[in-house]
Short mmCIF file of C-alpha atoms and ligand atoms in Angstrom, two decimals:
data_model
loop_
_atom_site.label_atom_id
_atom_site.label_comp_id
_atom_site.label_asym_id
_atom_site.label_seq_id
_atom_site.Cartn_x
_atom_site.Cartn_y
_atom_site.Cartn_z
CA MET A 15 80.55 93.39 78.46
CA GLY A 16 80.71 95.39 80.91
CA GLN A 17 82.56 96.87 84.25
CA PHE A 18 81.38 96.38 88.30
CA LYS A 19 80.02 99.72 89.29
CA THR A 20 82.53 100.88 92.41
CA VAL A 21 82.99 103.71 94.99
CA PRO A 22 85.66 104.19 96.21
CA VAL A 23 86.19 103.06 99.88
CA ASP A 24 86.60 106.19 102.96
CA ARG A 25 90.18 107.18 103.84
CA VAL A 26 91.84 108.36 106.18
CA LYS A 27 94.90 109.57 107.01
CA ASN A 28 94.80 107.92 111.30
CA ILE A 29 91.68 106.81 113.29
CA THR A 30 91.88 106.37 117.05
CA LYS A 31 90.61 103.06 118.74
CA GLU A 32 87.28 104.84 119.32
CA GLU A 33 86.49 105.81 115.76
CA PHE A 34 87.78 102.68 114.18
CA ILE A 35 85.20 100.75 116.12
CA GLU A 36 82.44 103.49 115.85
CA LYS A 37 82.64 103.53 111.80
CA TYR A 38 84.55 101.06 110.77
CA TYR A 39 84.10 98.21 113.05
CA LYS A 40 80.68 97.58 114.17
CA PRO A 41 78.81 98.71 110.99
CA GLN A 42 81.15 96.66 108.82
CA ARG A 43 82.67 99.70 106.82
CA PRO A 44 85.94 98.71 105.39
CA VAL A 45 88.48 101.68 105.66
CA LEU A 46 92.01 102.39 104.23
CA ILE A 47 94.44 104.36 106.87
CA GLU A 48 97.11 105.59 105.33
CA GLU A 49 99.71 106.28 107.70
CA LEU A 50 98.90 104.11 110.03
CA THR A 51 102.74 102.25 109.26
CA LYS A 52 104.02 105.29 108.79
CA ASP A 53 106.31 104.86 112.03
CA TRP A 54 107.17 101.43 111.99
CA GLY A 55 110.55 100.20 110.71
CA ALA A 56 109.08 97.89 108.40
CA PHE A 57 107.42 101.43 106.33
CA LYS A 58 111.02 102.53 106.89
CA LYS A 59 112.72 99.12 105.83
CA TRP A 60 110.41 97.00 103.98
CA ASN A 61 110.49 96.49 100.39
CA LEU A 62 112.19 92.92 98.08
CA ASP A 63 115.17 93.08 98.41
CA TYR A 64 114.76 93.27 101.95
CA VAL A 65 113.13 89.94 101.79
CA GLN A 66 115.39 88.32 99.02
CA GLU A 67 118.23 89.13 101.89
CA ARG A 68 117.23 86.98 104.40
CA SER A 69 115.90 84.06 102.66
CA GLY A 70 118.66 82.03 103.07
CA ASP A 71 117.74 78.09 100.66
CA GLN A 72 114.06 78.41 101.30
CA VAL A 73 111.77 77.22 99.02
CA VAL A 74 108.28 77.90 98.35
CA PRO A 75 105.14 77.18 96.99
CA LEU A 76 104.00 79.08 93.71
CA TYR A 77 100.12 79.46 92.00
CA ASN A 78 99.20 80.87 89.03
CA ASN A 79 96.17 82.46 87.69
CA GLU A 80 94.64 79.68 86.60
CA PRO A 81 92.03 77.79 88.31
CA ALA A 82 92.04 74.01 90.13
CA LYS A 83 90.83 71.79 87.31
CA GLY A 84 88.49 68.76 88.17
CA LYS A 85 90.52 66.82 90.78
CA GLU A 86 93.42 69.08 90.95
CA SER A 87 94.36 70.17 94.08
CA VAL A 88 93.51 74.22 94.84
CA TYR A 89 96.32 73.54 96.99
CA ALA A 90 98.99 72.19 94.70
CA PRO A 91 101.42 74.58 93.41
CA VAL A 92 102.70 74.95 89.65
CA LYS A 93 105.77 75.69 91.40
CA GLU A 94 108.16 75.33 93.57
CA MET A 95 111.43 77.72 94.46
CA LYS A 96 113.78 79.59 95.82
CA LEU A 97 112.13 82.40 97.49
CA ALA A 98 115.31 84.68 96.36
CA GLU A 99 114.59 83.31 92.77
CA TYR A 100 111.05 83.93 92.45
CA ILE A 101 112.03 88.14 95.11
CA GLU A 102 114.43 88.02 91.46
CA ILE A 103 111.24 87.73 89.04
CA LEU A 104 109.46 89.50 90.37
CA LYS A 105 111.15 92.57 90.61
CA THR A 106 112.85 92.01 86.69
CA LYS A 107 109.37 91.19 85.05
CA PRO A 108 105.61 91.09 85.47
CA THR A 109 104.91 87.24 86.23
CA ASP A 110 101.58 86.17 87.58
CA LEU A 111 103.16 83.52 89.97
CA ARG A 112 102.29 84.38 93.13
CA MET A 113 103.14 83.26 96.79
CA PHE A 114 100.01 83.18 100.28
CA PHE A 115 100.17 82.76 103.58
CA TYR A 116 104.02 82.65 103.81
CA ASN A 117 103.61 82.48 107.59
CA ILE A 118 106.64 85.21 109.07
CA LEU A 119 106.05 83.70 112.54
CA ASP A 120 107.93 80.09 111.44
CA SER A 121 108.94 81.84 108.23
CA MET A 122 111.11 84.90 108.90
CA PRO A 123 110.27 86.18 112.74
CA GLU A 124 113.25 88.88 112.47
CA LEU A 125 110.18 90.61 110.59
CA LEU A 126 107.69 90.82 113.77
CA ASP A 127 111.07 93.49 115.22
CA ASP A 128 109.88 95.87 112.16
CA PHE A 129 105.79 96.35 113.17
CA GLU A 130 103.12 96.34 116.37
CA TYR A 131 99.71 95.15 116.42
CA PRO A 132 97.89 98.30 115.90
CA GLU A 133 95.21 99.43 118.53
CA ILE A 134 92.78 99.79 117.43
CA GLY A 135 89.50 97.41 119.03
CA LEU A 136 91.04 94.18 116.39
CA LYS A 137 91.93 91.68 118.91
CA PHE A 138 94.10 89.78 116.07
CA PHE A 139 95.15 86.35 116.54
CA LYS A 140 98.91 86.59 116.71
CA ARG A 141 100.09 83.31 115.52
CA LEU A 142 99.37 83.90 112.15
CA PRO A 143 100.89 87.14 110.93
CA ALA A 144 100.56 86.33 107.10
CA LEU A 145 103.06 87.99 103.59
CA PHE A 146 100.90 86.98 100.62
CA PHE A 147 103.24 88.04 97.29
CA GLY A 148 102.56 88.54 93.44
CA GLY A 149 104.10 90.48 90.25
CA GLY A 150 102.35 92.58 87.90
CA LYS A 151 100.07 90.40 86.37
CA SER A 152 98.56 88.55 89.36
CA LYS A 153 95.65 87.84 89.99
CA VAL A 154 93.34 86.84 93.07
CA PHE A 155 90.78 85.35 92.56
CA MET A 156 87.32 86.97 93.97
CA HIS A 157 86.82 85.29 97.58
CA TYR A 158 85.87 86.29 100.77
CA ASP A 159 87.88 83.97 103.62
CA ILE A 160 87.25 80.72 105.42
CA ASP A 161 87.64 81.40 108.76
CA LEU A 162 85.69 85.05 108.55
CA PRO A 163 88.16 87.18 109.90
CA ASP A 164 88.56 90.68 110.42
CA ASN A 165 91.30 91.93 108.36
CA LEU A 166 93.86 94.23 108.52
CA HIS A 167 95.88 94.27 104.74
CA ILE A 168 99.37 95.98 104.15
CA HIS A 169 101.31 96.56 101.51
CA PHE A 170 104.35 97.06 100.42
CA GLN A 171 106.57 97.86 97.52
CA GLY A 172 104.83 98.91 94.85
CA HIS A 173 100.79 98.93 94.31
CA LYS A 174 97.73 96.92 94.44
CA SER A 175 93.90 97.22 93.56
CA VAL A 176 91.71 95.35 95.65
CA THR A 177 87.78 95.05 94.72
CA LEU A 178 85.56 94.49 97.21
CA PHE A 179 82.42 93.73 97.76
CA SER A 180 80.29 93.35 100.73
CA PRO A 181 78.42 90.38 102.67
CA GLU A 182 75.32 91.61 100.87
CA GLN A 183 76.31 92.19 97.82
CA THR A 184 76.50 88.19 97.79
CA LYS A 185 73.37 87.64 95.98
CA TYR A 186 74.89 89.21 92.49
CA LEU A 187 77.71 87.42 92.43
CA TYR A 188 77.41 84.13 91.23
CA LYS A 189 78.87 82.70 94.86
CA VAL A 190 79.25 78.83 94.00
CA PRO A 191 78.12 76.34 96.73
CA PHE A 192 80.20 74.56 99.48
CA SER A 193 83.03 77.70 98.60
CA ILE A 194 84.02 81.08 99.16
CA HIS A 195 84.53 81.81 95.71
CA ASN A 196 82.00 82.58 93.11
CA ILE A 197 82.06 81.14 88.99
CA ASP A 198 85.68 81.21 88.63
CA LYS A 199 85.36 81.43 84.70
CA ILE A 200 84.22 85.27 85.13
CA ASP A 201 86.35 87.42 84.31
CA MET A 202 85.93 89.95 86.61
CA ASP A 203 88.09 93.27 84.81
CA ASN A 204 85.73 92.14 81.77
CA PRO A 205 82.32 90.83 84.02
CA ASP A 206 79.55 89.65 80.68
CA PHE A 207 76.57 90.93 81.64
CA GLU A 208 75.40 88.99 79.55
CA LYS A 209 75.56 85.45 80.83
CA TYR A 210 76.04 86.88 84.47
CA PRO A 211 73.64 89.33 84.14
CA ALA A 212 72.94 89.51 88.39
CA LEU A 213 77.06 91.63 88.25
CA GLN A 214 75.49 94.58 86.51
CA TYR A 215 73.60 95.43 90.26
CA ALA A 216 76.23 94.41 91.72
CA GLU A 217 78.59 97.86 93.97
CA GLY A 218 82.13 97.81 94.80
CA ILE A 219 84.03 99.49 96.71
CA GLN A 220 87.77 99.96 95.04
CA ALA A 221 90.95 100.70 97.09
CA ASP A 222 94.09 101.63 94.55
CA MET A 223 97.15 100.43 97.36
CA LYS A 224 100.76 101.54 97.73
CA HIS A 225 103.26 101.29 100.25
CA GLY A 226 101.75 101.86 104.31
CA ASP A 227 98.76 101.69 103.21
CA ALA A 228 96.29 99.40 105.67
CA LEU A 229 93.27 97.77 104.63
CA TYR A 230 90.78 97.03 106.83
CA MET A 231 88.98 93.91 105.41
CA PRO A 232 85.77 93.49 107.70
CA SER A 233 84.82 89.90 107.67
CA ARG A 234 82.87 87.85 104.98
CA TYR A 235 84.21 90.58 102.61
CA TRP A 236 84.90 89.20 99.50
CA HIS A 237 87.97 90.37 97.72
CA TYR A 238 89.64 90.41 93.79
CA ILE A 239 92.90 91.66 94.11
CA LYS A 240 95.86 92.25 91.36
CA TYR A 241 98.85 92.91 91.52
CA LEU A 242 100.49 96.04 89.69
CA ASP A 243 103.63 95.33 90.26
CA GLY A 244 105.67 93.59 92.35
CA GLY A 245 105.50 93.28 95.31
CA PHE A 246 104.06 92.14 98.92
CA SER A 247 101.66 92.18 101.65
CA MET A 248 100.82 91.65 104.89
CA THR A 249 97.26 90.45 106.19
CA LEU A 250 96.76 90.44 110.40
CA ARG A 251 93.52 89.08 110.97
CA ALA A 252 91.49 89.15 114.37
CA LEU A 253 89.57 85.46 114.25
CA PRO A 254 85.35 86.01 114.28
CA ARG A 255 84.23 86.59 118.00
CA ARG A 256 79.91 87.06 117.03
CA PRO A 257 79.02 83.64 118.11
CA LYS A 258 77.16 83.17 114.75
CA ASN A 259 80.25 83.94 112.52
CA VAL A 260 81.90 81.61 115.14
CA ALA A 261 79.70 78.76 114.26
CA THR A 262 79.77 79.69 110.33
CA MET A 263 83.80 79.02 109.96
CA LEU A 264 83.81 76.07 112.28
CA TYR A 265 81.70 74.94 109.41
CA ASN A 266 83.84 76.40 107.06
CA VAL A 267 86.76 75.25 107.76
CA PHE A 268 86.04 71.80 109.79
CA ILE A 269 82.93 70.49 107.65
CA MET A 270 82.36 71.92 104.32
CA ARG A 271 85.54 72.34 103.19
CA HIS A 272 86.72 68.14 103.25
CA PHE A 273 82.87 67.17 102.12
CA ASP A 274 84.09 69.54 99.10
CA ASN A 275 87.57 68.39 98.54
CA LEU A 276 86.34 64.90 99.50
CA MET A 277 83.80 64.94 96.57
CA ARG A 278 86.31 67.37 94.56
CA ASN A 279 88.85 64.11 94.55
CA VAL A 280 85.51 61.78 93.95
CA SER A 281 84.39 63.64 91.35
CA GLY A 282 86.26 65.95 89.76
CA ASP A 283 84.93 67.69 87.13
CA LYS A 284 81.49 66.52 86.85
CA TRP A 285 81.55 68.04 90.88
CA LEU A 286 82.71 71.44 90.03
CA ASN A 287 80.19 71.79 86.81
CA TYR A 288 77.54 70.58 88.99
CA LYS A 289 78.80 73.52 91.75
CA GLU A 290 78.89 76.17 88.98
CA LYS A 291 75.36 75.35 86.79
CA LEU A 292 73.56 75.52 90.71
CA ALA A 293 75.09 79.36 91.28
CA LEU A 294 73.79 80.50 88.16
CA LYS A 295 70.61 78.76 88.77
CA ARG A 296 70.13 79.90 92.08
CA THR A 297 72.12 83.89 91.66
CA ASN A 298 69.48 84.18 88.41
CA LYS A 299 66.56 82.39 89.92
CA ARG A 300 66.97 85.36 92.99
CA LEU A 301 67.02 88.18 90.48
CA LYS A 302 64.04 87.06 89.05
O1 AKG B 7 97.11 89.92 98.43
C1 AKG B 7 97.23 88.42 97.68
O2 AKG B 7 97.46 87.87 97.45
C2 AKG B 7 96.31 88.24 98.81
C3 AKG B 7 95.45 88.63 99.95
C4 AKG B 7 93.95 87.96 100.57
O3 AKG B 7 93.45 87.57 100.08
C5 AKG B 7 93.70 87.93 102.39
O4 AKG B 7 95.21 88.36 103.00
O5 AKG B 7 92.55 87.51 102.47
#
């Protein structure tokens, strides 16, 4: 058992477009911008009460920390509940129940008035501003985003811990083939270096986020997230424009994902075990 090596993420209070492009976007380095949201209505207004008051009768799908097993779909929620009830849980007790990809445009468009797309040189995909919610026990499995966006991830209410790994670290992370995650048995808080020796060479970047912090996560960056208390975040994504990333995105979304789902439907645990064994074998072989 051990601990990942990490360095703290670069932090700036504010940043110009030119500086962001030169120092962070071009070299694809993460940065946490502390005061990017200072003048947004959202900075003053957004908290769990504010969303709860606007949630009406909406019912939402919820997930927990357990990975889907066998033939279970990764998209199948563990529970469905009124958003207002879910937020009440977040406000009153630690829970691992989380919600992802709550599309603001479709589900609560009035929130659009509370923020603006920052002019920092990212070309944001304005169809998909999404909220993510979690409670004090929620952990988001280690993954990178299937559509390979450059993300601006902004947190509201409470605190969260984000551990990032650059794409160059993939060789140490036991990436599962035909997927965008690593072996889900790995305890990211207490990794077993005997069973997964390559992990001890991985170097992460640690970002501790509080209300209003905006974290730039470059394309293909791995992220492992823990909510330290009930809260929510908004991700603004800029889809890939480099031809190689566009090609990989199209492959991931239109081929790999469907192939993986098909194999899962047909073979269940057999397919999952096969992929896990392959991840273990490939990563350990590369280490030698
Ligand atoms: O914070 C979360 O709940 C998940 C966020 C995430 O994985 C993302 O924005 O890509």
